[in-house]
GROMACS .gro file of C-alpha atoms in nm:
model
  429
    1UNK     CA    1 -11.774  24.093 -15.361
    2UNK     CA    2 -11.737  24.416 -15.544
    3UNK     CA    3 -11.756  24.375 -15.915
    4UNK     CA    4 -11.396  24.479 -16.104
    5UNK     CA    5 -11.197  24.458 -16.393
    6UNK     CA    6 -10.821  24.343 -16.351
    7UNK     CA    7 -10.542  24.541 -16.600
    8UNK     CA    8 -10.234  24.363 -16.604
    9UNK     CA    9  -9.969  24.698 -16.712
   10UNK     CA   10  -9.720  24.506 -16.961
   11UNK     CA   11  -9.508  24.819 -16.910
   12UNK     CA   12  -9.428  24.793 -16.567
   13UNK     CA   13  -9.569  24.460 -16.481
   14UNK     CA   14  -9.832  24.593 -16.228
   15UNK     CA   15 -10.188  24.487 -16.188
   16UNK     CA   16 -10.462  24.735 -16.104
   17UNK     CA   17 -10.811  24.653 -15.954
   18UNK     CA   18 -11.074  24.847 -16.156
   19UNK     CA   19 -11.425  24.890 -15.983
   20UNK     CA   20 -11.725  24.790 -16.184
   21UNK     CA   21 -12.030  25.036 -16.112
   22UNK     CA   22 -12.357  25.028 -16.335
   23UNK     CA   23 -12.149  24.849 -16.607
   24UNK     CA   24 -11.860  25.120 -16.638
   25UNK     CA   25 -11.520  25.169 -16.521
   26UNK     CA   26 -11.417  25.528 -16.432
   27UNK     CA   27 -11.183  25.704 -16.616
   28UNK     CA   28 -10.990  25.870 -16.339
   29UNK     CA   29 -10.963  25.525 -16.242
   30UNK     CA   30 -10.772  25.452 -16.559
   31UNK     CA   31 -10.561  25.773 -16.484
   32UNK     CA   32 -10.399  25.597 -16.202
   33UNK     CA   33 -10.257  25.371 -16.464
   34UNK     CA   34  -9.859  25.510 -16.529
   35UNK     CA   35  -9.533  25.420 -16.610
   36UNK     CA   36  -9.401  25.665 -16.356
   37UNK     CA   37  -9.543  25.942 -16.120
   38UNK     CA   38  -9.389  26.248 -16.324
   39UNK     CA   39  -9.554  26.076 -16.646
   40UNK     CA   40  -9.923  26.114 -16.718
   41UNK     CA   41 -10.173  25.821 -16.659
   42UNK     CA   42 -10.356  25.639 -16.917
   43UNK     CA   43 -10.639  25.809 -17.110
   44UNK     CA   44 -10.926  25.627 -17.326
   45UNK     CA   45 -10.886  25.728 -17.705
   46UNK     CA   46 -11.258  25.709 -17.797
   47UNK     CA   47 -11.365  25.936 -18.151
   48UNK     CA   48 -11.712  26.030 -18.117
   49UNK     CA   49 -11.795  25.898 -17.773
   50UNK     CA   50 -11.885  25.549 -17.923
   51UNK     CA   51 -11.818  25.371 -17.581
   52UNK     CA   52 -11.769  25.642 -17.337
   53UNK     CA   53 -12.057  25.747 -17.065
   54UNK     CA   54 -12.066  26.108 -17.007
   55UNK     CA   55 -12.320  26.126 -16.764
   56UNK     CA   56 -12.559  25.923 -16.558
   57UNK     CA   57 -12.900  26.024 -16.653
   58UNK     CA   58 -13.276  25.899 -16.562
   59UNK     CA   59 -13.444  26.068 -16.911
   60UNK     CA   60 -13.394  25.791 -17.105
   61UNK     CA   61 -13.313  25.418 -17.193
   62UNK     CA   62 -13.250  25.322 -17.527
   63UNK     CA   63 -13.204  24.877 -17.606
   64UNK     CA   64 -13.046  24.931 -17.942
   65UNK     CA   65 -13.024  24.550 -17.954
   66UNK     CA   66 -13.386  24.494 -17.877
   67UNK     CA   67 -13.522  24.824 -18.036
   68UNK     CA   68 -13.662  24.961 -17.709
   69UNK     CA   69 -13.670  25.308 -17.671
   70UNK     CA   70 -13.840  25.462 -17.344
   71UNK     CA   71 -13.861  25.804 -17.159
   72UNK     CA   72 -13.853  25.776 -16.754
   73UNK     CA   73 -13.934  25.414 -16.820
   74UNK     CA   74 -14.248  25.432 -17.067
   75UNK     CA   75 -14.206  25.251 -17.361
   76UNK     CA   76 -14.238  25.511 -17.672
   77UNK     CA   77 -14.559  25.293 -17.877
   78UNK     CA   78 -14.734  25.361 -17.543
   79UNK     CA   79 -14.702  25.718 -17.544
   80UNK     CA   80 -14.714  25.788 -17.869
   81UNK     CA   81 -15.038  25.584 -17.853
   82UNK     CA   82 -15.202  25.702 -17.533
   83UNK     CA   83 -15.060  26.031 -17.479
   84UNK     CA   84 -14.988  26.419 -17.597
   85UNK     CA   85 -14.668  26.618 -17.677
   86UNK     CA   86 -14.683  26.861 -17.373
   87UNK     CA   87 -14.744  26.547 -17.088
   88UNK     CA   88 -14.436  26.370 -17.264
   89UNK     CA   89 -14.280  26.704 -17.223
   90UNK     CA   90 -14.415  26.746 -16.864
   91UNK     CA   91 -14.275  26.346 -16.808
   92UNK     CA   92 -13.954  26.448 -16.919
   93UNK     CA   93 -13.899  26.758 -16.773
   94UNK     CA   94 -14.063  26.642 -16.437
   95UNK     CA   95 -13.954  26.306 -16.450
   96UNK     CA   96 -14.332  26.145 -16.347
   97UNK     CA   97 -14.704  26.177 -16.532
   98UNK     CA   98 -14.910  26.438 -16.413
   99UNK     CA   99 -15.182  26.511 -16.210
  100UNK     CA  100 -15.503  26.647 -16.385
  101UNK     CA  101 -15.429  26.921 -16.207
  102UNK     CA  102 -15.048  26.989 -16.248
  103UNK     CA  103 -15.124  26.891 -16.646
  104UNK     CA  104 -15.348  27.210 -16.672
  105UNK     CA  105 -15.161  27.415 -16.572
  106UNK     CA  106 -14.815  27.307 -16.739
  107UNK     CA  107 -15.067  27.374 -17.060
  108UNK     CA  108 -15.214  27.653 -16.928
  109UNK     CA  109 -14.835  27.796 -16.860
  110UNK     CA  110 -14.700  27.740 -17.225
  111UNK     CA  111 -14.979  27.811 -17.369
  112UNK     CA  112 -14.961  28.204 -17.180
  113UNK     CA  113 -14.596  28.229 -17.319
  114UNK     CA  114 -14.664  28.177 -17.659
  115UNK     CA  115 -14.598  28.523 -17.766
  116UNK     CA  116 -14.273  28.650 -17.759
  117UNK     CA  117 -14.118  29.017 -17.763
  118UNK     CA  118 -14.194  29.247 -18.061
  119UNK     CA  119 -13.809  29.312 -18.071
  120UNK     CA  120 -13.788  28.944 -18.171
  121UNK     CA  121 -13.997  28.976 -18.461
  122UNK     CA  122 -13.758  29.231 -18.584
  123UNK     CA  123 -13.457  29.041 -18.522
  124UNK     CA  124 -13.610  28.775 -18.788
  125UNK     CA  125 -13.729  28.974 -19.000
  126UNK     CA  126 -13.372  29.150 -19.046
  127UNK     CA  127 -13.262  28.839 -19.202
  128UNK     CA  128 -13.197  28.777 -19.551
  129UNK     CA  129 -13.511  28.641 -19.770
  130UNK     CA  130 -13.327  28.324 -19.863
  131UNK     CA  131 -13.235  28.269 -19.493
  132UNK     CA  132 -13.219  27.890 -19.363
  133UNK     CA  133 -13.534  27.815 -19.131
  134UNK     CA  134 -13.267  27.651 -18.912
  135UNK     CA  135 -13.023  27.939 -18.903
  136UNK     CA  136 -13.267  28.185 -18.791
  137UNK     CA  137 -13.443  27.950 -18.571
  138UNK     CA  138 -13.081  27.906 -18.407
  139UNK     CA  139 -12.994  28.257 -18.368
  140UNK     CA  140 -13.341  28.385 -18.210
  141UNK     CA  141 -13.333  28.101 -17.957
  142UNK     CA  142 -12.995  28.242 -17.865
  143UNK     CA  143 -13.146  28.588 -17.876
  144UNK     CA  144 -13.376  28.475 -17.647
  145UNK     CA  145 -13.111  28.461 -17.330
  146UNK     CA  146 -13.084  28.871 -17.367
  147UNK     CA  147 -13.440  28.898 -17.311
  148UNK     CA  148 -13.443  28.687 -17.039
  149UNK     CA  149 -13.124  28.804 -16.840
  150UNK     CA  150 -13.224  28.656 -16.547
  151UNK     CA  151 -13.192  28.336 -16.712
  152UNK     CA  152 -12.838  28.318 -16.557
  153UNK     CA  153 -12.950  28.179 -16.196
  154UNK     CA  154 -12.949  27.831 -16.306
  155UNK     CA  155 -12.967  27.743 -15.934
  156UNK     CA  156 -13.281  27.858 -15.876
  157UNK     CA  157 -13.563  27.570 -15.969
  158UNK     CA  158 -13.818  27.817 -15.993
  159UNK     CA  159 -13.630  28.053 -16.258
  160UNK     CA  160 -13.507  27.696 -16.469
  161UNK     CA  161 -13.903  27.582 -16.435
  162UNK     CA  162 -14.006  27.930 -16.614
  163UNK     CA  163 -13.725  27.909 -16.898
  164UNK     CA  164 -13.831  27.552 -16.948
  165UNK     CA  165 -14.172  27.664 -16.973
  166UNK     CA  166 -14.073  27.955 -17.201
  167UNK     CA  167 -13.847  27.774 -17.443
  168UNK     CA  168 -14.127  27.488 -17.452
  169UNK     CA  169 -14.340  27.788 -17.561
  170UNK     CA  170 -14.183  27.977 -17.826
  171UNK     CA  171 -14.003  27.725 -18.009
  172UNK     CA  172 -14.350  27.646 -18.242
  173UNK     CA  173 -14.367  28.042 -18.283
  174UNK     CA  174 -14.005  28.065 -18.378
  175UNK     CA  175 -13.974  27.776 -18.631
  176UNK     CA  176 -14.334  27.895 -18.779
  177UNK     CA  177 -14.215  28.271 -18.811
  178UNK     CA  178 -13.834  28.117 -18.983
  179UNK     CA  179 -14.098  27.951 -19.251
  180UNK     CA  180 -14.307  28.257 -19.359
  181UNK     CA  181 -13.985  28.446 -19.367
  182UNK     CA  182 -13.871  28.220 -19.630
  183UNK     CA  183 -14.218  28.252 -19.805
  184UNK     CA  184 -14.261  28.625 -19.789
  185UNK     CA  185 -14.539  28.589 -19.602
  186UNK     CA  186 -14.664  28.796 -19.271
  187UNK     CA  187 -14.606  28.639 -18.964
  188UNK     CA  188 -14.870  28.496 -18.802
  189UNK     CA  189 -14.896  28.518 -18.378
  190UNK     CA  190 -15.022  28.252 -18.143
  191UNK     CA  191 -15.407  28.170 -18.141
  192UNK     CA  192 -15.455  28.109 -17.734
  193UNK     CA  193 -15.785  27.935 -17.886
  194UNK     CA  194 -15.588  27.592 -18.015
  195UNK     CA  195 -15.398  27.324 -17.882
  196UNK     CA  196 -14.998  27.306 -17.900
  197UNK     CA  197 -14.964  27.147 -18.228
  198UNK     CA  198 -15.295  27.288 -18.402
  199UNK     CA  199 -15.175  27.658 -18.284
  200UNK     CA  200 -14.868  27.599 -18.464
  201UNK     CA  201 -15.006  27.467 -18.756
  202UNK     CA  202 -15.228  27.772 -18.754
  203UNK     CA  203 -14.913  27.991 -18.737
  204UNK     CA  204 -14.721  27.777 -19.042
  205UNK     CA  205 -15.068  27.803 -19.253
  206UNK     CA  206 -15.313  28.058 -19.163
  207UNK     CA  207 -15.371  28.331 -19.459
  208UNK     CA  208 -15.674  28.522 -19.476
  209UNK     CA  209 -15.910  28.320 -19.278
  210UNK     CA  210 -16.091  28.475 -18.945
  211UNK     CA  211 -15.931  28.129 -18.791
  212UNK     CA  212 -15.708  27.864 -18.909
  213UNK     CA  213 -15.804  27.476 -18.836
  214UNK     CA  214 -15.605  27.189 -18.896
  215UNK     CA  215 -15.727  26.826 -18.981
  216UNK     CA  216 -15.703  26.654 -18.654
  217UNK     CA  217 -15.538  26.329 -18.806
  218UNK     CA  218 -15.318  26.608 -18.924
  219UNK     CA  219 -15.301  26.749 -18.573
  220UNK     CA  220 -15.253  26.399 -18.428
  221UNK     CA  221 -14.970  26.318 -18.650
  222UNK     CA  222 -14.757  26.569 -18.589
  223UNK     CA  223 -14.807  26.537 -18.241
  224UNK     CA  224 -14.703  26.147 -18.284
  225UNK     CA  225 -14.403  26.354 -18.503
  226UNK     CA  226 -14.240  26.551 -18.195
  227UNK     CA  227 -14.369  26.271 -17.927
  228UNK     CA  228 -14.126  26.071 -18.124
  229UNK     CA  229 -13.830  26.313 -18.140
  230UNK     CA  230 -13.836  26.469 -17.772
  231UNK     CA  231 -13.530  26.292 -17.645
  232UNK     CA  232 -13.300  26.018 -17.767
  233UNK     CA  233 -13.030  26.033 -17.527
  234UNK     CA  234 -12.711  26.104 -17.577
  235UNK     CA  235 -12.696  26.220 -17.882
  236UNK     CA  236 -12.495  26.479 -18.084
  237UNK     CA  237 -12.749  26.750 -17.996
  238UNK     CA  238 -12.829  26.637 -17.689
  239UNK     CA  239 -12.460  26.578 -17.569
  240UNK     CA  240 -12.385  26.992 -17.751
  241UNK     CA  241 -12.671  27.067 -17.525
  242UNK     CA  242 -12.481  26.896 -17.210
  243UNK     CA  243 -12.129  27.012 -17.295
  244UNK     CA  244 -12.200  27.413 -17.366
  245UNK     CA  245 -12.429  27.395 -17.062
  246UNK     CA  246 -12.150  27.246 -16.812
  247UNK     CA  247 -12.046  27.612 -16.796
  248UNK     CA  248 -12.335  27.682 -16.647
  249UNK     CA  249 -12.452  27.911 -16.884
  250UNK     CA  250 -12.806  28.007 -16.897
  251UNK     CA  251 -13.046  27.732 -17.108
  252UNK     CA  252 -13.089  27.973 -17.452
  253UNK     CA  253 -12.749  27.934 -17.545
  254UNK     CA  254 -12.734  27.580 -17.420
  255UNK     CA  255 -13.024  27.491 -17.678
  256UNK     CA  256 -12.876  27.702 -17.910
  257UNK     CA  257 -12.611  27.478 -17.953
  258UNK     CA  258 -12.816  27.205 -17.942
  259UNK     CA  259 -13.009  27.356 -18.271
  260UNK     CA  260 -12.650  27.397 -18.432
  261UNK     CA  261 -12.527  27.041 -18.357
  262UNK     CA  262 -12.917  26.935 -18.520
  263UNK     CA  263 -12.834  27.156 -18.792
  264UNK     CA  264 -12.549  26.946 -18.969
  265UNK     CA  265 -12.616  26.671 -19.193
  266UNK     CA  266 -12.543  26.403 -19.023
  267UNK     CA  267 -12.789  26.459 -18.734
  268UNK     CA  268 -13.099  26.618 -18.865
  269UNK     CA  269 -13.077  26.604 -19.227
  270UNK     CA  270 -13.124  26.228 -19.266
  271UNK     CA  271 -13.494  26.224 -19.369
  272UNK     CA  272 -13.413  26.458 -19.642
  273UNK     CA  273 -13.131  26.221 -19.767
  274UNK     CA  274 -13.407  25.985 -19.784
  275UNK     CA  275 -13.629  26.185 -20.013
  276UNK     CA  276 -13.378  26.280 -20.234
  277UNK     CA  277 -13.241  25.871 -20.277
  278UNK     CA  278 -13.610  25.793 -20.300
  279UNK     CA  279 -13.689  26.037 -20.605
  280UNK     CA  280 -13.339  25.913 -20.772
  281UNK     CA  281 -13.478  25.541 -20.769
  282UNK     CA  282 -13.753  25.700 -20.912
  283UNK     CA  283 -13.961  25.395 -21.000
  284UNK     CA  284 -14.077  25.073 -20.799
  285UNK     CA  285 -13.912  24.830 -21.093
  286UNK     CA  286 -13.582  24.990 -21.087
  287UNK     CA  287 -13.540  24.950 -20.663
  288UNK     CA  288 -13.353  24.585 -20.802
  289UNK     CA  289 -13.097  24.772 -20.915
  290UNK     CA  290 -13.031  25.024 -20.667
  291UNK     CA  291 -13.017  24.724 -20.437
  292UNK     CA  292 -12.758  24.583 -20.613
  293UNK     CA  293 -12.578  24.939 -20.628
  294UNK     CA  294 -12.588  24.979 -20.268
  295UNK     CA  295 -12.409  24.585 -20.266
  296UNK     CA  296 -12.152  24.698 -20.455
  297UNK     CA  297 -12.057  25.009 -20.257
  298UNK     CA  298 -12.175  25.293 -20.575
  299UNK     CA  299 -12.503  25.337 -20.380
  300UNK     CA  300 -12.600  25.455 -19.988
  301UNK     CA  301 -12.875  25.308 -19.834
  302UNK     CA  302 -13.084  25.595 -19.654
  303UNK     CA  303 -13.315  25.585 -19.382
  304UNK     CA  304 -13.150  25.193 -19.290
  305UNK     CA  305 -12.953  25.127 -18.996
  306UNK     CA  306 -12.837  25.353 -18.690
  307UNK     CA  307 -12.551  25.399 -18.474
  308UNK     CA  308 -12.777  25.262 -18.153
  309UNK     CA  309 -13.025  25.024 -18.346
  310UNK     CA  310 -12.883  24.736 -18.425
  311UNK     CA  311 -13.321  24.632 -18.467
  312UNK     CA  312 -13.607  24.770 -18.608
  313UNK     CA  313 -13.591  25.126 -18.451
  314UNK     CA  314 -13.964  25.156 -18.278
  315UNK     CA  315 -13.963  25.502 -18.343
  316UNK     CA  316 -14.014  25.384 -18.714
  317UNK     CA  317 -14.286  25.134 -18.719
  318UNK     CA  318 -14.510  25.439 -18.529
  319UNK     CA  319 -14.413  25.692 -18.814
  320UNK     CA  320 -14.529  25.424 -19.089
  321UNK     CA  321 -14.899  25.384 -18.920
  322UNK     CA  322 -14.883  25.794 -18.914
  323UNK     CA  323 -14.825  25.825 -19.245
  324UNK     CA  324 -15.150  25.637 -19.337
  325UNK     CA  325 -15.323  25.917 -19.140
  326UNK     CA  326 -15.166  26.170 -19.299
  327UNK     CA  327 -15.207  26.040 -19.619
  328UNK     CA  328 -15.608  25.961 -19.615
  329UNK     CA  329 -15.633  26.350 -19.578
  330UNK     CA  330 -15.328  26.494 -19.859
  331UNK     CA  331 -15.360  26.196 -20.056
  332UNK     CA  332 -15.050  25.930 -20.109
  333UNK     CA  333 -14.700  26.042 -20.212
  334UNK     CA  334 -14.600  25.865 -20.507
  335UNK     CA  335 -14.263  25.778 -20.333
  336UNK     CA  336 -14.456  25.584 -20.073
  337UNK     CA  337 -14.509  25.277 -20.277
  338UNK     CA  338 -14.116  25.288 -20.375
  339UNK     CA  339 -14.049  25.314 -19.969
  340UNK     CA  340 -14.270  25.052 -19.908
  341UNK     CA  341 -14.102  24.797 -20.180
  342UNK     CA  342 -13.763  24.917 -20.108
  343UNK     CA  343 -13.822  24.834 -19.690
  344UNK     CA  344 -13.946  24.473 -19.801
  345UNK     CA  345 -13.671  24.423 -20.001
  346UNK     CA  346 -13.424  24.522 -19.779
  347UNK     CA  347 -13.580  24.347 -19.503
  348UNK     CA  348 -13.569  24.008 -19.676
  349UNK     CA  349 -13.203  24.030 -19.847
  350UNK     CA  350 -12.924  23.832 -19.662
  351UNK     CA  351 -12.718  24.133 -19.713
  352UNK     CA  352 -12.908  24.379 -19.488
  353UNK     CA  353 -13.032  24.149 -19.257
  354UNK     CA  354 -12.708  24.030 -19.199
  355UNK     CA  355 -12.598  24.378 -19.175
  356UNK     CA  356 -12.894  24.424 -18.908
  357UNK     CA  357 -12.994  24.771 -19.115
  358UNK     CA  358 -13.343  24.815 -19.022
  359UNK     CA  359 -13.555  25.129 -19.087
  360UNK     CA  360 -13.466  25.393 -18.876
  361UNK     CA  361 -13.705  25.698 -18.786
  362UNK     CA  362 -13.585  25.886 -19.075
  363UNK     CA  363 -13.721  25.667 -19.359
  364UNK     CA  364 -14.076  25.769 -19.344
  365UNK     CA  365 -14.105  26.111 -19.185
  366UNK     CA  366 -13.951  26.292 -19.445
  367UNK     CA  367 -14.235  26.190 -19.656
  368UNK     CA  368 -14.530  26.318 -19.383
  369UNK     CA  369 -14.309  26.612 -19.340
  370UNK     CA  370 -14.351  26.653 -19.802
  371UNK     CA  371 -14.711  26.591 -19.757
  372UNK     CA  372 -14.804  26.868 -19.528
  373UNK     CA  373 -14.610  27.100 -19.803
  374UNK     CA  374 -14.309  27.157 -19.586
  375UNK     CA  375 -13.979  27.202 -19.800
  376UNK     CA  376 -13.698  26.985 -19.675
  377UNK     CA  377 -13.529  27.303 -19.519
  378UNK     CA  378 -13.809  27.298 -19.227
  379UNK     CA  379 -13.790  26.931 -19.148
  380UNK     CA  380 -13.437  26.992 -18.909
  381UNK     CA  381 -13.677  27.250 -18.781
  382UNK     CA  382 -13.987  27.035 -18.667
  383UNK     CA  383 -13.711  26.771 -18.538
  384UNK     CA  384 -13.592  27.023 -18.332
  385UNK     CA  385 -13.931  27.148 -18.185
  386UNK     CA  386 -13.985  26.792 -18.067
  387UNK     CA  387 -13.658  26.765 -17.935
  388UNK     CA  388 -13.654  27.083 -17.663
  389UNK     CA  389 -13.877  26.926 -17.454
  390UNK     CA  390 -13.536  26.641 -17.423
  391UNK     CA  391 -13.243  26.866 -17.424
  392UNK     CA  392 -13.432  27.090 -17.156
  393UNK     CA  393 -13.461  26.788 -16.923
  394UNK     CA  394 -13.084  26.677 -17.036
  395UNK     CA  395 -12.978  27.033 -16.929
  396UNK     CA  396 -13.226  27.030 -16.623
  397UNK     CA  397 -13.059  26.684 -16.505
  398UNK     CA  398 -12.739  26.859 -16.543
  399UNK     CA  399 -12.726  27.175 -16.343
  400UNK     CA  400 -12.855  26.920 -16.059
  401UNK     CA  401 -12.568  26.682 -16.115
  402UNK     CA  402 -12.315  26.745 -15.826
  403UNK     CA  403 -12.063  26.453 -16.017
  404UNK     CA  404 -12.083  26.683 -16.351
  405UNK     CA  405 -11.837  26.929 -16.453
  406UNK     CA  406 -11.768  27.175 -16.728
  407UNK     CA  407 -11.643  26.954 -17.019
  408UNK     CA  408 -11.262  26.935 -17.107
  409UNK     CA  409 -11.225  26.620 -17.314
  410UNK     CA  410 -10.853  26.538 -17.326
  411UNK     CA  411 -10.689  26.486 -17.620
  412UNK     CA  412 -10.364  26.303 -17.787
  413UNK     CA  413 -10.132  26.552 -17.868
  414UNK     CA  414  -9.941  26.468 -18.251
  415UNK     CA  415  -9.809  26.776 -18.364
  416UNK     CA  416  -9.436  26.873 -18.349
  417UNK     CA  417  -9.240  27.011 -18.003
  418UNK     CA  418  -8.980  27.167 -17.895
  419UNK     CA  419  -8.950  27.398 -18.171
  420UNK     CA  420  -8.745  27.748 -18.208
  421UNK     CA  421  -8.905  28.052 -18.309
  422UNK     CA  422  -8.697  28.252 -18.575
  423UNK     CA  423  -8.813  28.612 -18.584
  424UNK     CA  424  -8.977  28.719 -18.899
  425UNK     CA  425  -8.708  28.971 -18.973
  426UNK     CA  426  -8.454  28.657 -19.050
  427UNK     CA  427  -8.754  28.368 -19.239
  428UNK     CA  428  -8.790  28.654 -19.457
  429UNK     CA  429  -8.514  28.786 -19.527
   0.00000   0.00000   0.00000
């Protein structure tokens, strides 16, 4: 027997039989739902998408009950353990691990289109000297599509497979070149020599050395950093991504957006939120009373709680054993002690638990992000250098999906009808 939901129409008195596929109802199924066949069906009111699929997709499954989090099925401690930025990007690109062989040369690949056009260099360094790091970062990914015109066949898997591999690429160059903008510093170009992570470390840090080398905890950490942020389903960025690329434009302008939606407070600004409520507690003895602030509704909790996590979000407990790594080589932030206190209060107070806010990923990576001496205004940018590796294979999934198409949420019309226009000649006279 076919799973289905029963709606009993109080309007007209008519029942409906709703299939029930992968836990969902369709919403065209709802539309069949009317009063009359001149009158429209019924629609799903639903702010923010909290309970509406957009998609099917096989990237990946977040439990926000259990605090799993996996990409094409691997649980995130295991690859954050085991494995490196570019095979996670590989897995979630390709969908599968790969080969020795097919890893070298996805490495190899990105590694050869490091570089990007001189013209590009220009373009960035026509912007202001007090330019964000995110706003350039956003406008020379979009850039990007008119130096790759034949970005436009999104049909063809070998052209996606070489703007995959070219956005994969640049994005370390572009966020490195945004921060020595803001310094007044040259811009540094790709080292061939080094790894993903250490090359763009090189490009963030290298001065007048013959060549640059990072700490490999250092190395390792931020590798954990963007392992960590490469995809978390649908959201805001992610679902940006999805909607401007349902016109089937080509994938610059699709992550483009992405980079805007990551851009707003609310998305990728968190873990600066966090350093700022950190530094206003300012000491471990007066976390008491901040506690009892937040209680009382005059104080926000940071870095606690998340709209998918209602447990201890695992992306978090990884970040907190990185941070000792980081912090054995730059030495301890002084707000580390006042996390740590604040997270075991928190976590043994009726009121949060109660409340199920947990630590999200935000709480500690703003700090890792301080200690390698980046200011806050970079941190949306490493988010979203670990995150193209997701909305690529988001996009990817979605110029394959023959159920998808281009995104026209309806809406509930409140404004007034009907009305008649009075020429201007007589409302102002």
């Amino acid at each position: 027997m076919t799973d289905s939901l029963t709606v009993r129409d109080n309007r007209t008195g008519q029942e409906y039989d709703v299939p029930i596929v992968d836990g969902a109802i369709k919403a065209a199924d709802l539309g069949k739902i009317r009063t009359a066949d001149d009158e429209p069906g019924l629609a799903v009111y639903d702010p923010g998408f909290v309970n509406t699929a957009s998609c099917r997709s096989a990237v990946t499954f977040i439990d926000g009950d259990k605090g799993i989090l996996e990409y094409r099925g691997y649980p995130i401690e295991q690859l954050a353990e085991k494995s490196t930025f570019l095979e996670v990007a590989y897995l979630l690109v390709h969908g599968e691990l790969p080969t020795k062989a097919e890893y070298e040369a996805w490495v190899h690949e990105i590694t050869f289109h490091t570089f990007v056009h001189e013209n590009v260099k220009s373009f960035m360094e026509g912007f202001r000297y007090d330019a964000h790091p995110m706003g350039m970062l956003m406008a020379s990914v979009g850039a990007l599509s008119t130096f790759y015109p034949d970005a436009v066949h999104i049909s063809d898997a070998e052209n996606r497979h070489m703007q995959i591999v070219r956005m994969i690429a640049k994005m370390p160059t572009l966020g490195a070149w945004s921060f020595r903008h803001a310094q007044g510093k040259p811009f540094v170009y790709p080292d061939n020599e080094l790894g993903y992570t250490a090359n763009f470390l090189s490009m963030l840090f290298k001065m007048s050395e013959q060549n640059y080398v990072a700490d490999p905890r250092i190395v390792k950490a931020l590798d954990t950093l963007f392992i960590l942020h490469a995809d978390h389903e649908q959201n805001c960025s992610a679902n940006a991504v999805r909607s401007v690329g349902s016109s089937q434009v080509d994938p610059y302008s699709s992550v483009a957006a992405g980079i805007g939606a990551l851009y707003g407070p609310l998305h990728g600004g968190a873990n600066e939120a966090v350093l700022r409520m950190l530094r206003r507690i300012g000491t471990k003895d007066k976390i008491p009373a901040f506690i009892e602030g937040v209680k009382a509704g005059e104080e926000r909790l940071m870095g606690f709680g998340h709209r998918v996590y209602k447990n201890y979000d695992p992306r978090a407990k990884i970040i907190k054993k990185a941070c000792d790594d980081v912090f054995e080589v730059t030495g301890v932030n002084p707000l580390l002690e006042i996390a740590q206190e604040l997270e075991r209060i928190a976590l043994e107070d009726e009121y949060f638990v109660k409340r199920k806010l947990y630590p999200n990923v935000d709480f500690y990576s703003g700090l890792i992000y301080e200690a390698l001496q980046f200011p806050p205004e970079m941190f949306t940018v490493l988010f979203a250098i670990g995150r193209t590796p997701g909305w690529l294979a988001q996009w990817n999934e979605l110029v394959q999906d023959k159920e998808q198409k281009i995104a026209r949420p309806k809406q509930i019309y409140t404004g007034e009808r009907g009305l008649t226009f009075t020429p201007a000649s007589e409302r102002w006279a």
